[in-house]
Amino acid sequence: MDWLLDLYHRHGDWRDLTLVMLSPVFGVFIAMEAWRFRKTGVFDLWDTFDSMNSGGSYLVADLVLLVVLVLPAMGWVYDHRLFTIDVTVGRFIGLFLLVEFLYYWFHRGSHRIRWFWCAHVVHHGSEKMNFGTALRQSWFYPIAGNWLFYLPAVWLGFEPRWVLFALSLNLGYQFFVHTSWVGKMPAWFEFIFNTPSHHRAHHGRNPQYIDKNFGGTLIVFDRLFGTFVPEEAAVDYGLEHPFHTHNLFWLNAHEWRAMFHDMAQEKTWGMRLAHLWKPPEWRRHYNGFKG
């Protein structure tokens, strides 16, 4: 790990470690919830292990790819920015709201474009809803290009690390909406903010919940763009095409294999390439390989 520490010391910044610094807080809340709901089925030992293993390895992979891929690419865009926006408290609030708007489109795109779904699917793999589920993240987010959605903020004039810091705070908030512990919040709060109730619906594979409630910290863009649904019926968590494995590599790679398998079944390059940008459910030939 010495090479990784040396890489960070040469190119890193404290803002890059926001989620790492929050990890002890996340761990405390996972332990509290696990104790509160022991023997109720809300937690499963293997499922929680998979989630924590996925989260820990994601942080390492994301930090490496941040330094070698994401920051250089964002830096190039920043060199060609329209303006230079120095960050003050007020401007950071504006940046946070802009990042929330961009996150909404990233999240919506990750459900409706298969290339991005190949990475995002990892987060929806659990059939439980608890704080541990929040840790399920993909190694391949930077390679899939999740950071592309935030380039408008950089091009506008916000320094890349401030953009990524705002995103990290957004993701930190989202940890706390992955829970069955909290019911409905006050009506005014439910109207404006993403809440555990809204996010439970988002993780449902019930037909009425699929591809709904994409907000990170806010739910207003879902209301504005017609993707909001309230939590009403009991939520059935997980994927429409579940992939049951405890193999960490296949937890991250199974949908990529499925997509390339589907592409190979097509007879023309046009149809093969269409699988990259069509919705995940479009012409699926994948028959459920086991990892």
GROMACS .gro file of C-alpha atoms in nm:
model
  291
    1MET     CA    1   0.000   0.000   0.000
    2ASP     CA    2   0.305   0.231   0.015
    3TRP     CA    3   0.266   0.319  -0.353
    4LEU     CA    4  -0.093   0.425  -0.291
    5LEU     CA    5   0.006   0.649   0.000
    6ASP     CA    6   0.286   0.800  -0.206
    7LEU     CA    7   0.043   0.866  -0.492
    8TYR     CA    8  -0.196   1.039  -0.257
    9HIS     CA    9   0.075   1.250  -0.090
   10ARG     CA   10   0.187   1.376  -0.431
   11HIS     CA   11  -0.155   1.445  -0.579
   12GLY     CA   12  -0.414   1.422  -0.302
   13ASP     CA   13  -0.621   1.677  -0.113
   14TRP     CA   14  -0.817   1.654   0.213
   15ARG     CA   15  -1.145   1.693   0.021
   16ASP     CA   16  -1.074   1.363  -0.155
   17LEU     CA   17  -1.103   1.184   0.180
   18THR     CA   18  -1.446   1.314   0.282
   19LEU     CA   19  -1.617   0.975   0.261
   20VAL     CA   20  -1.319   0.801   0.421
   21MET     CA   21  -1.338   1.042   0.717
   22LEU     CA   22  -1.712   0.979   0.747
   23SER     CA   23  -1.662   0.601   0.749
   24PRO     CA   24  -1.638   0.569   1.130
   25VAL     CA   25  -1.972   0.752   1.162
   26PHE     CA   26  -2.124   0.516   0.906
   27GLY     CA   27  -1.987   0.219   1.099
   28VAL     CA   28  -2.147   0.335   1.423
   29PHE     CA   29  -2.488   0.376   1.260
   30ILE     CA   30  -2.465   0.034   1.094
   31ALA     CA   31  -2.385  -0.125   1.430
   32MET     CA   32  -2.671   0.059   1.603
   33GLU     CA   33  -2.922  -0.041   1.337
   34ALA     CA   34  -2.801  -0.401   1.331
   35TRP     CA   35  -2.848  -0.423   1.709
   36ARG     CA   36  -3.189  -0.256   1.694
   37PHE     CA   37  -3.316  -0.495   1.426
   38ARG     CA   38  -3.135  -0.813   1.534
   39LYS     CA   39  -3.330  -1.132   1.458
   40THR     CA   40  -3.587  -0.941   1.248
   41GLY     CA   41  -3.449  -1.015   0.900
   42VAL     CA   42  -3.360  -0.652   0.826
   43PHE     CA   43  -2.993  -0.755   0.834
   44ASP     CA   44  -2.836  -1.066   0.686
   45LEU     CA   45  -2.477  -1.151   0.780
   46TRP     CA   46  -2.359  -1.240   0.429
   47ASP     CA   47  -2.546  -0.952   0.271
   48THR     CA   48  -2.391  -0.704   0.515
   49PHE     CA   49  -2.047  -0.856   0.459
   50ASP     CA   50  -2.089  -0.814   0.083
   51SER     CA   51  -2.200  -0.453   0.129
   52MET     CA   52  -1.909  -0.358   0.356
   53ASN     CA   53  -1.656  -0.543   0.143
   54SER     CA   54  -1.791  -0.366  -0.164
   55GLY     CA   55  -1.781  -0.027   0.009
   56GLY     CA   56  -1.427  -0.064   0.138
   57SER     CA   57  -1.283  -0.180  -0.193
   58TYR     CA   58  -1.478   0.093  -0.375
   59LEU     CA   59  -1.310   0.365  -0.166
   60VAL     CA   60  -0.965   0.235  -0.261
   61ALA     CA   61  -1.049   0.192  -0.631
   62ASP     CA   62  -1.221   0.529  -0.646
   63LEU     CA   63  -0.927   0.711  -0.484
   64VAL     CA   64  -0.678   0.560  -0.729
   65LEU     CA   65  -0.892   0.634  -1.035
   66LEU     CA   66  -0.965   0.983  -0.903
   67VAL     CA   67  -0.595   1.067  -0.910
   68VAL     CA   68  -0.500   0.894  -1.235
   69LEU     CA   69  -0.814   0.955  -1.443
   70VAL     CA   70  -1.087   1.181  -1.307
   71LEU     CA   71  -0.889   1.479  -1.182
   72PRO     CA   72  -0.669   1.503  -1.495
   73ALA     CA   73  -0.979   1.496  -1.718
   74MET     CA   74  -1.164   1.749  -1.504
   75GLY     CA   75  -0.851   1.960  -1.490
   76TRP     CA   76  -0.843   1.981  -1.869
   77VAL     CA   77  -1.204   2.101  -1.873
   78TYR     CA   78  -1.126   2.352  -1.597
   79ASP     CA   79  -0.841   2.490  -1.807
   80HIS     CA   80  -1.105   2.574  -2.069
   81ARG     CA   81  -1.366   2.710  -1.824
   82LEU     CA   82  -1.600   2.996  -1.901
   83PHE     CA   83  -1.537   3.182  -1.576
   84THR     CA   84  -1.336   3.150  -1.257
   85ILE     CA   85  -1.568   3.113  -0.960
   86ASP     CA   86  -1.397   3.152  -0.623
   87VAL     CA   87  -1.577   2.955  -0.356
   88THR     CA   88  -1.746   3.144  -0.074
   89VAL     CA   89  -2.012   3.011   0.161
   90GLY     CA   90  -2.292   3.143  -0.059
   91ARG     CA   91  -2.136   3.017  -0.380
   92PHE     CA   92  -2.073   2.676  -0.228
   93ILE     CA   93  -2.444   2.650  -0.146
   94GLY     CA   94  -2.514   2.734  -0.510
   95LEU     CA   95  -2.259   2.473  -0.619
   96PHE     CA   96  -2.418   2.215  -0.390
   97LEU     CA   97  -2.759   2.276  -0.550
   98LEU     CA   98  -2.606   2.259  -0.899
   99VAL     CA   99  -2.436   1.928  -0.813
  100GLU     CA  100  -2.769   1.797  -0.681
  101PHE     CA  101  -2.930   1.884  -1.016
  102LEU     CA  102  -2.647   1.712  -1.205
  103TYR     CA  103  -2.666   1.414  -0.969
  104TYR     CA  104  -3.035   1.374  -1.054
  105TRP     CA  105  -2.947   1.335  -1.423
  106PHE     CA  106  -2.653   1.107  -1.347
  107HIS     CA  107  -2.879   0.887  -1.137
  108ARG     CA  108  -3.160   0.887  -1.391
  109GLY     CA  109  -2.915   0.812  -1.671
  110SER     CA  110  -2.765   0.529  -1.467
  111HIS     CA  111  -3.105   0.359  -1.466
  112ARG     CA  112  -3.199   0.425  -1.828
  113ILE     CA  113  -2.865   0.385  -2.014
  114ARG     CA  114  -2.722   0.037  -1.990
  115TRP     CA  115  -2.356   0.141  -2.003
  116PHE     CA  116  -2.402   0.341  -1.683
  117TRP     CA  117  -2.637   0.082  -1.535
  118CYS     CA  118  -2.354  -0.173  -1.557
  119ALA     CA  119  -2.183   0.020  -1.279
  120HIS     CA  120  -2.486   0.140  -1.085
  121VAL     CA  121  -2.646  -0.205  -1.068
  122VAL     CA  122  -2.405  -0.294  -0.786
  123HIS     CA  123  -2.583  -0.052  -0.556
  124HIS     CA  124  -2.919  -0.220  -0.616
  125GLY     CA  125  -2.797  -0.576  -0.567
  126SER     CA  126  -2.904  -0.614  -0.204
  127GLU     CA  127  -3.249  -0.749  -0.119
  128LYS     CA  128  -3.231  -0.574   0.219
  129MET     CA  129  -3.269  -0.209   0.311
  130ASN     CA  130  -3.037  -0.095   0.586
  131PHE     CA  131  -2.745   0.142   0.636
  132GLY     CA  132  -2.508  -0.127   0.510
  133THR     CA  133  -2.679  -0.123   0.171
  134ALA     CA  134  -2.561   0.236   0.121
  135LEU     CA  135  -2.201   0.111   0.106
  136ARG     CA  136  -2.259  -0.100  -0.206
  137GLN     CA  137  -2.082   0.095  -0.477
  138SER     CA  138  -1.911  -0.004  -0.800
  139TRP     CA  139  -1.540  -0.018  -0.867
  140PHE     CA  140  -1.618   0.084  -1.224
  141TYR     CA  141  -1.799   0.416  -1.173
  142PRO     CA  142  -1.500   0.627  -1.292
  143ILE     CA  143  -1.440   0.396  -1.590
  144ALA     CA  144  -1.809   0.406  -1.685
  145GLY     CA  145  -1.784   0.785  -1.668
  146ASN     CA  146  -2.008   0.895  -1.381
  147TRP     CA  147  -1.787   1.203  -1.347
  148LEU     CA  148  -1.888   1.319  -1.697
  149PHE     CA  149  -2.222   1.435  -1.556
  150TYR     CA  150  -2.046   1.690  -1.332
  151LEU     CA  151  -1.831   1.850  -1.601
  152PRO     CA  152  -2.080   2.136  -1.661
  153ALA     CA  153  -2.004   2.266  -1.311
  154VAL     CA  154  -1.630   2.253  -1.383
  155TRP     CA  155  -1.670   2.414  -1.726
  156LEU     CA  156  -1.878   2.688  -1.568
  157GLY     CA  157  -1.583   2.774  -1.343
  158PHE     CA  158  -1.588   2.572  -1.020
  159GLU     CA  159  -1.256   2.408  -0.933
  160PRO     CA  160  -1.289   2.027  -0.975
  161ARG     CA  161  -1.212   1.937  -0.614
  162TRP     CA  162  -1.487   2.168  -0.488
  163VAL     CA  163  -1.730   1.998  -0.726
  164LEU     CA  164  -1.624   1.655  -0.601
  165PHE     CA  165  -1.638   1.773  -0.240
  166ALA     CA  166  -1.998   1.886  -0.289
  167LEU     CA  167  -2.072   1.548  -0.441
  168SER     CA  168  -1.911   1.370  -0.146
  169LEU     CA  169  -2.132   1.562   0.098
  170ASN     CA  170  -2.432   1.469  -0.116
  171LEU     CA  171  -2.334   1.101  -0.099
  172GLY     CA  172  -2.272   1.131   0.273
  173TYR     CA  173  -2.628   1.251   0.324
  174GLN     CA  174  -2.756   0.963   0.114
  175PHE     CA  175  -2.607   0.708   0.353
  176PHE     CA  176  -2.876   0.805   0.604
  177VAL     CA  177  -3.170   0.746   0.368
  178HIS     CA  178  -3.081   0.377   0.334
  179THR     CA  179  -3.274   0.249   0.632
  180SER     CA  180  -3.594   0.080   0.746
  181TRP     CA  181  -3.555   0.241   1.089
  182VAL     CA  182  -3.715   0.573   0.998
  183GLY     CA  183  -4.075   0.597   0.880
  184LYS     CA  184  -4.227   0.909   0.728
  185MET     CA  185  -4.073   1.246   0.808
  186PRO     CA  186  -4.284   1.562   0.854
  187ALA     CA  187  -4.480   1.647   0.538
  188TRP     CA  188  -4.282   1.963   0.458
  189PHE     CA  189  -3.955   1.769   0.483
  190GLU     CA  190  -4.088   1.484   0.266
  191PHE     CA  191  -4.192   1.742   0.005
  192ILE     CA  192  -3.847   1.897  -0.031
  193PHE     CA  193  -3.586   1.641   0.070
  194ASN     CA  194  -3.497   1.288  -0.022
  195THR     CA  195  -3.595   1.075   0.278
  196PRO     CA  196  -3.573   0.710   0.384
  197SER     CA  197  -3.932   0.663   0.267
  198HIS     CA  198  -3.860   0.804  -0.080
  199HIS     CA  199  -3.541   0.604  -0.113
  200ARG     CA  200  -3.697   0.278   0.001
  201ALA     CA  201  -3.933   0.315  -0.294
  202HIS     CA  202  -3.637   0.384  -0.522
  203HIS     CA  203  -3.481   0.050  -0.426
  204GLY     CA  204  -3.801  -0.144  -0.495
  205ARG     CA  205  -3.847  -0.381  -0.785
  206ASN     CA  206  -4.224  -0.346  -0.758
  207PRO     CA  207  -4.347  -0.223  -1.100
  208GLN     CA  208  -4.471   0.109  -0.958
  209TYR     CA  209  -4.133   0.185  -0.798
  210ILE     CA  210  -3.895   0.103  -1.083
  211ASP     CA  211  -3.697   0.405  -1.207
  212LYS     CA  212  -3.843   0.652  -0.960
  213ASN     CA  213  -3.707   0.894  -0.696
  214PHE     CA  214  -3.362   0.973  -0.836
  215GLY     CA  215  -3.280   1.266  -0.607
  216GLY     CA  216  -2.974   1.270  -0.384
  217THR     CA  217  -3.047   1.518  -0.107
  218LEU     CA  218  -3.360   1.671  -0.260
  219ILE     CA  219  -3.675   1.524  -0.412
  220VAL     CA  220  -3.784   1.844  -0.590
  221PHE     CA  221  -3.635   1.750  -0.927
  222ASP     CA  222  -3.826   1.422  -0.925
  223ARG     CA  223  -4.145   1.617  -0.862
  224LEU     CA  224  -4.053   1.863  -1.136
  225PHE     CA  225  -3.959   1.603  -1.400
  226GLY     CA  226  -4.227   1.344  -1.325
  227THR     CA  227  -4.020   1.069  -1.163
  228PHE     CA  228  -4.155   1.096  -0.809
  229VAL     CA  229  -4.359   0.823  -0.645
  230PRO     CA  230  -4.451   0.798  -0.275
  231GLU     CA  231  -4.385   0.485  -0.075
  232GLU     CA  232  -4.722   0.315  -0.038
  233ALA     CA  233  -4.720  -0.061  -0.097
  234ALA     CA  234  -4.461  -0.272   0.086
  235VAL     CA  235  -4.129  -0.253  -0.098
  236ASP     CA  236  -3.974  -0.562  -0.255
  237TYR     CA  237  -3.604  -0.478  -0.260
  238GLY     CA  238  -3.350  -0.585  -0.519
  239LEU     CA  239  -3.305  -0.634  -0.892
  240GLU     CA  240  -3.550  -0.751  -1.155
  241HIS     CA  241  -3.271  -0.979  -1.276
  242PRO     CA  242  -3.099  -1.077  -0.949
  243PHE     CA  243  -2.744  -1.206  -0.949
  244HIS     CA  244  -2.675  -1.403  -0.632
  245THR     CA  245  -2.306  -1.427  -0.554
  246HIS     CA  246  -2.066  -1.343  -0.272
  247ASN     CA  247  -1.775  -1.312  -0.516
  248LEU     CA  248  -1.663  -0.949  -0.493
  249PHE     CA  249  -1.541  -0.938  -0.852
  250TRP     CA  250  -1.871  -1.065  -0.994
  251LEU     CA  251  -2.068  -0.835  -0.768
  252ASN     CA  252  -1.901  -0.556  -0.963
  253ALA     CA  253  -1.873  -0.715  -1.306
  254HIS     CA  254  -2.182  -0.931  -1.361
  255GLU     CA  255  -2.385  -0.675  -1.558
  256TRP     CA  256  -2.089  -0.590  -1.780
  257ARG     CA  257  -2.066  -0.957  -1.871
  258ALA     CA  258  -2.441  -0.968  -1.928
  259MET     CA  259  -2.429  -0.664  -2.157
  260PHE     CA  260  -2.139  -0.797  -2.366
  261HIS     CA  261  -2.313  -1.134  -2.384
  262ASP     CA  262  -2.626  -0.963  -2.516
  263MET     CA  263  -2.422  -0.765  -2.768
  264ALA     CA  264  -2.266  -1.087  -2.898
  265GLN     CA  265  -2.611  -1.226  -2.979
  266GLU     CA  266  -2.685  -0.950  -3.230
  267LYS     CA  267  -2.612  -0.987  -3.601
  268THR     CA  268  -2.514  -0.627  -3.688
  269TRP     CA  269  -2.278  -0.376  -3.530
  270GLY     CA  270  -2.558  -0.122  -3.513
  271MET     CA  271  -2.766  -0.352  -3.295
  272ARG     CA  272  -2.465  -0.453  -3.087
  273LEU     CA  273  -2.366  -0.095  -3.012
  274ALA     CA  274  -2.726   0.001  -2.935
  275HIS     CA  275  -2.699  -0.207  -2.617
  276LEU     CA  276  -2.457   0.055  -2.483
  277TRP     CA  277  -2.713   0.335  -2.472
  278LYS     CA  278  -3.049   0.159  -2.475
  279PRO     CA  279  -3.230   0.092  -2.142
  280PRO     CA  280  -3.117  -0.214  -1.943
  281GLU     CA  281  -3.435  -0.406  -2.025
  282TRP     CA  282  -3.397  -0.364  -2.404
  283ARG     CA  283  -3.350  -0.699  -2.584
  284ARG     CA  284  -3.197  -0.885  -2.292
  285HIS     CA  285  -3.069  -1.230  -2.394
  286TYR     CA  286  -2.876  -1.275  -2.069
  287ASN     CA  287  -2.988  -1.592  -1.895
  288GLY     CA  288  -2.839  -1.555  -1.551
  289PHE     CA  289  -2.478  -1.672  -1.534
  290LYS     CA  290  -2.356  -1.756  -1.185
  291GLY     CA  291  -2.044  -1.593  -1.050
   0.00000   0.00000   0.00000
